Coordinates of C-alpha atoms in Angstrom, one line a residue:
M5 CA -26.2 36.3 103.3
T6 CA -26.5 33.0 101.4
R7 CA -23.2 31.1 101.4
G8 CA -21.9 28.6 98.9
K9 CA -19.1 26.5 97.6
I10 CA -18.1 24.8 94.3
Q11 CA -16.7 21.3 94.5
F12 CA -15.0 19.5 91.6
I13 CA -14.4 15.8 91.3
D14 CA -11.8 15.0 88.7
R15 CA -11.1 11.9 86.7
D16 CA -8.8 10.6 89.4
W17 CA -11.5 10.9 92.1
K18 CA -9.7 13.9 93.7
V19 CA -12.2 16.3 95.2
Y20 CA -11.4 20.0 95.2
S21 CA -13.5 22.6 97.0
T22 CA -13.6 26.4 97.0
I23 CA -13.6 28.5 100.1
E24 CA -17.1 29.5 101.2
F25 CA -18.3 32.4 99.2
N26 CA -20.6 34.6 101.3
G27 CA -23.5 36.3 99.6
D28 CA -26.1 35.5 96.9
M29 CA -24.9 31.9 96.2
Y30 CA -28.4 30.6 95.5
P31 CA -29.2 29.4 91.9
S32 CA -30.9 32.7 90.9
G33 CA -27.9 34.7 92.2
H34 CA -24.2 33.9 91.7
G35 CA -25.2 30.2 91.4
H36 CA -26.6 31.0 88.0
E37 CA -23.1 31.9 86.8
I38 CA -21.8 28.5 88.0
I39 CA -24.7 26.6 86.4
T40 CA -24.4 28.5 83.1
H41 CA -20.6 27.9 82.9
F42 CA -21.2 24.2 83.5
R43 CA -24.0 24.0 80.9
N44 CA -21.8 25.6 78.3
G45 CA -19.0 23.0 78.7
G46 CA -17.0 24.5 81.6
F47 CA -15.3 22.6 84.4
G48 CA -13.9 19.9 82.1
N49 CA -10.7 19.5 84.2
K50 CA -9.0 20.8 87.3
D51 CA -7.2 23.7 85.5
D52 CA -10.5 25.0 84.0
F53 CA -12.1 24.7 87.5
E54 CA -9.3 26.7 89.1
K55 CA -9.3 29.3 86.3
Y56 CA -13.1 29.7 86.6
V57 CA -12.9 30.1 90.4
L58 CA -10.3 32.9 90.1
D59 CA -12.5 34.7 87.6
F60 CA -15.7 34.1 89.6
D61 CA -14.1 35.4 92.8
E62 CA -12.6 38.5 91.0
R63 CA -16.1 39.3 89.5
N64 CA -18.1 38.8 92.7
F65 CA -16.1 38.8 95.9
G66 CA -12.4 39.7 95.8
Y67 CA -11.3 37.2 98.5
N68 CA -8.2 36.3 96.5
D69 CA -7.0 39.9 96.9
S70 CA -7.1 39.4 100.7
G71 CA -4.7 36.5 100.6
Y72 CA -7.3 33.7 100.9
G73 CA -6.5 30.5 99.1
L74 CA -9.6 29.9 96.9
T75 CA -9.4 26.1 96.4
T76 CA -8.2 23.2 98.4
L77 CA -7.9 19.4 97.8
L78 CA -10.3 17.7 100.2
G79 CA -9.1 14.2 99.4
T80 CA -9.2 11.3 97.0
Y81 CA -12.1 8.9 97.0
V82 CA -10.5 5.8 95.4
G83 CA -12.9 2.8 95.1
S84 CA -15.8 4.4 96.8
P85 CA -18.7 6.0 95.0
D86 CA -20.0 7.6 98.2
F87 CA -19.5 11.3 98.6
V88 CA -20.9 12.6 101.9
F89 CA -21.6 16.2 101.0
N90 CA -22.7 17.5 104.4
E91 CA -19.2 17.0 105.8
Y92 CA -18.5 20.3 104.0
Y93 CA -21.6 22.1 105.1
T94 CA -22.8 25.4 103.4
D95 CA -26.1 26.8 102.3
Y96 CA -25.5 25.9 98.6
L97 CA -23.1 23.4 97.2
Y98 CA -22.4 23.0 93.5
I99 CA -20.9 19.6 92.9
V100 CA -19.3 18.9 89.4
N101 CA -18.7 15.2 88.7
E102 CA -16.0 14.8 86.0
S103 CA -14.8 11.4 87.5
E104 CA -16.4 9.3 84.6
K105 CA -18.3 7.3 87.3
E106 CA -21.6 7.8 89.1
I107 CA -21.3 9.3 92.6
I108 CA -23.9 8.5 95.3
L109 CA -24.9 11.7 97.0
S110 CA -26.2 11.3 100.6
S111 CA -25.8 13.2 103.8
K112 CA -24.5 11.7 107.0
E113 CA -28.0 12.0 108.4
D114 CA -29.5 10.1 105.5
R115 CA -27.0 7.2 105.5
E116 CA -29.5 4.8 107.1
S117 CA -32.1 5.6 104.4
P118 CA -30.9 4.4 101.0
E119 CA -34.0 5.7 99.3
T120 CA -32.8 9.3 100.0
E121 CA -29.5 8.7 98.1
I122 CA -29.3 10.4 94.7
M123 CA -27.0 9.3 91.9
L124 CA -24.9 12.0 90.3
P125 CA -23.9 10.7 86.9
A126 CA -20.5 11.5 85.3
G127 CA -20.5 14.8 83.5
K128 CA -23.3 16.3 85.6
L129 CA -23.6 19.0 88.2
A130 CA -25.6 18.7 91.4
V131 CA -27.1 21.8 93.1
V132 CA -27.4 21.0 96.8
R133 CA -29.2 23.2 99.3
F134 CA -28.4 22.4 102.9
Y135 CA -28.6 18.6 102.8
A136 CA -30.9 18.0 99.9
V137 CA -30.1 17.7 96.2
K138 CA -32.3 20.3 94.5
E139 CA -31.3 19.8 90.9
I140 CA -29.1 17.7 88.6
V141 CA -27.8 19.8 85.7
S142 CA -26.7 18.5 82.3
R143 CA -24.5 20.2 79.7
E144 CA -26.3 21.7 76.8
H145 CA -23.6 22.2 74.2
I146 CA -21.7 18.9 73.9
V147 CA -19.8 18.8 70.6
S148 CA -19.2 15.3 69.2
K149 CA -15.5 14.4 68.8
E150 CA -16.5 11.8 66.3
L151 CA -15.7 12.6 62.6
P152 CA -18.5 12.2 60.0
R153 CA -18.4 8.9 58.2
A154 CA -17.6 8.8 54.5
E155 CA -21.1 7.5 53.7
D156 CA -22.6 10.5 55.5
I157 CA -20.4 12.9 53.5
R158 CA -21.4 11.2 50.2
N159 CA -25.1 11.4 51.2
L160 CA -24.7 15.1 52.0
L161 CA -23.0 15.7 48.7
D162 CA -25.7 13.8 46.8
A163 CA -28.3 15.9 48.5
L164 CA -26.5 19.2 47.7
H165 CA -26.1 18.0 44.0
L166 CA -29.9 17.4 43.8
F167 CA -30.6 20.7 45.4
S168 CA -28.3 22.4 42.9
D169 CA -30.0 20.7 40.0
G170 CA -33.4 21.8 41.4
L171 CA -32.2 25.4 41.6
D172 CA -30.9 25.3 38.0
K173 CA -34.3 24.0 36.8
L174 CA -36.1 26.6 38.8
Q175 CA -33.9 29.4 37.3
K176 CA -34.7 28.1 33.8
V177 CA -38.5 28.1 34.6
I178 CA -38.3 31.7 35.9
T179 CA -36.3 32.8 32.9
D180 CA -38.7 31.1 30.4
Y181 CA -41.7 32.6 32.3
S182 CA -40.1 36.1 32.3
E183 CA -39.5 35.9 28.5
H184 CA -43.1 34.7 28.0
L185 CA -44.4 37.8 29.9
N186 CA -42.1 40.2 27.9
R187 CA -43.6 39.1 24.5

């Protein structure tokens, strides 16, 4: 049985972790659900994380029905970018960084070898197998919160006007040609 946890680092550097889910937690199993949820914009805040964990557990395990608490606060990492992920050992660890800062992922065993440290940028998810980072995942569907500029809207309207004029001219050519054929 392949075990796994989801960890969430919020904007205040608080680190939350799920209980250990036991069974098919590799990326092509239940891990695929976690990665897909993240890629599609999920895990943006602690409330979304907790809601997702409840749904994930209900679909796949049912531990919450047995009275298990599904998430816990591991601590707050104020002022330190180091997150030692093997302190919370499991087969697969899915680490979501929503702290707005880079996190340095390194295991206790690799602390003496800086070249083995991997940066987890803000807004990314790391897939960790045993003590090694296997993949850094990015979101695919990020919607800009920026409104279009007035100049961009004017340019778009000008292009639509030109397109409309072109359609009118094409319609006239088709009508004239059709009349010519009917003579």
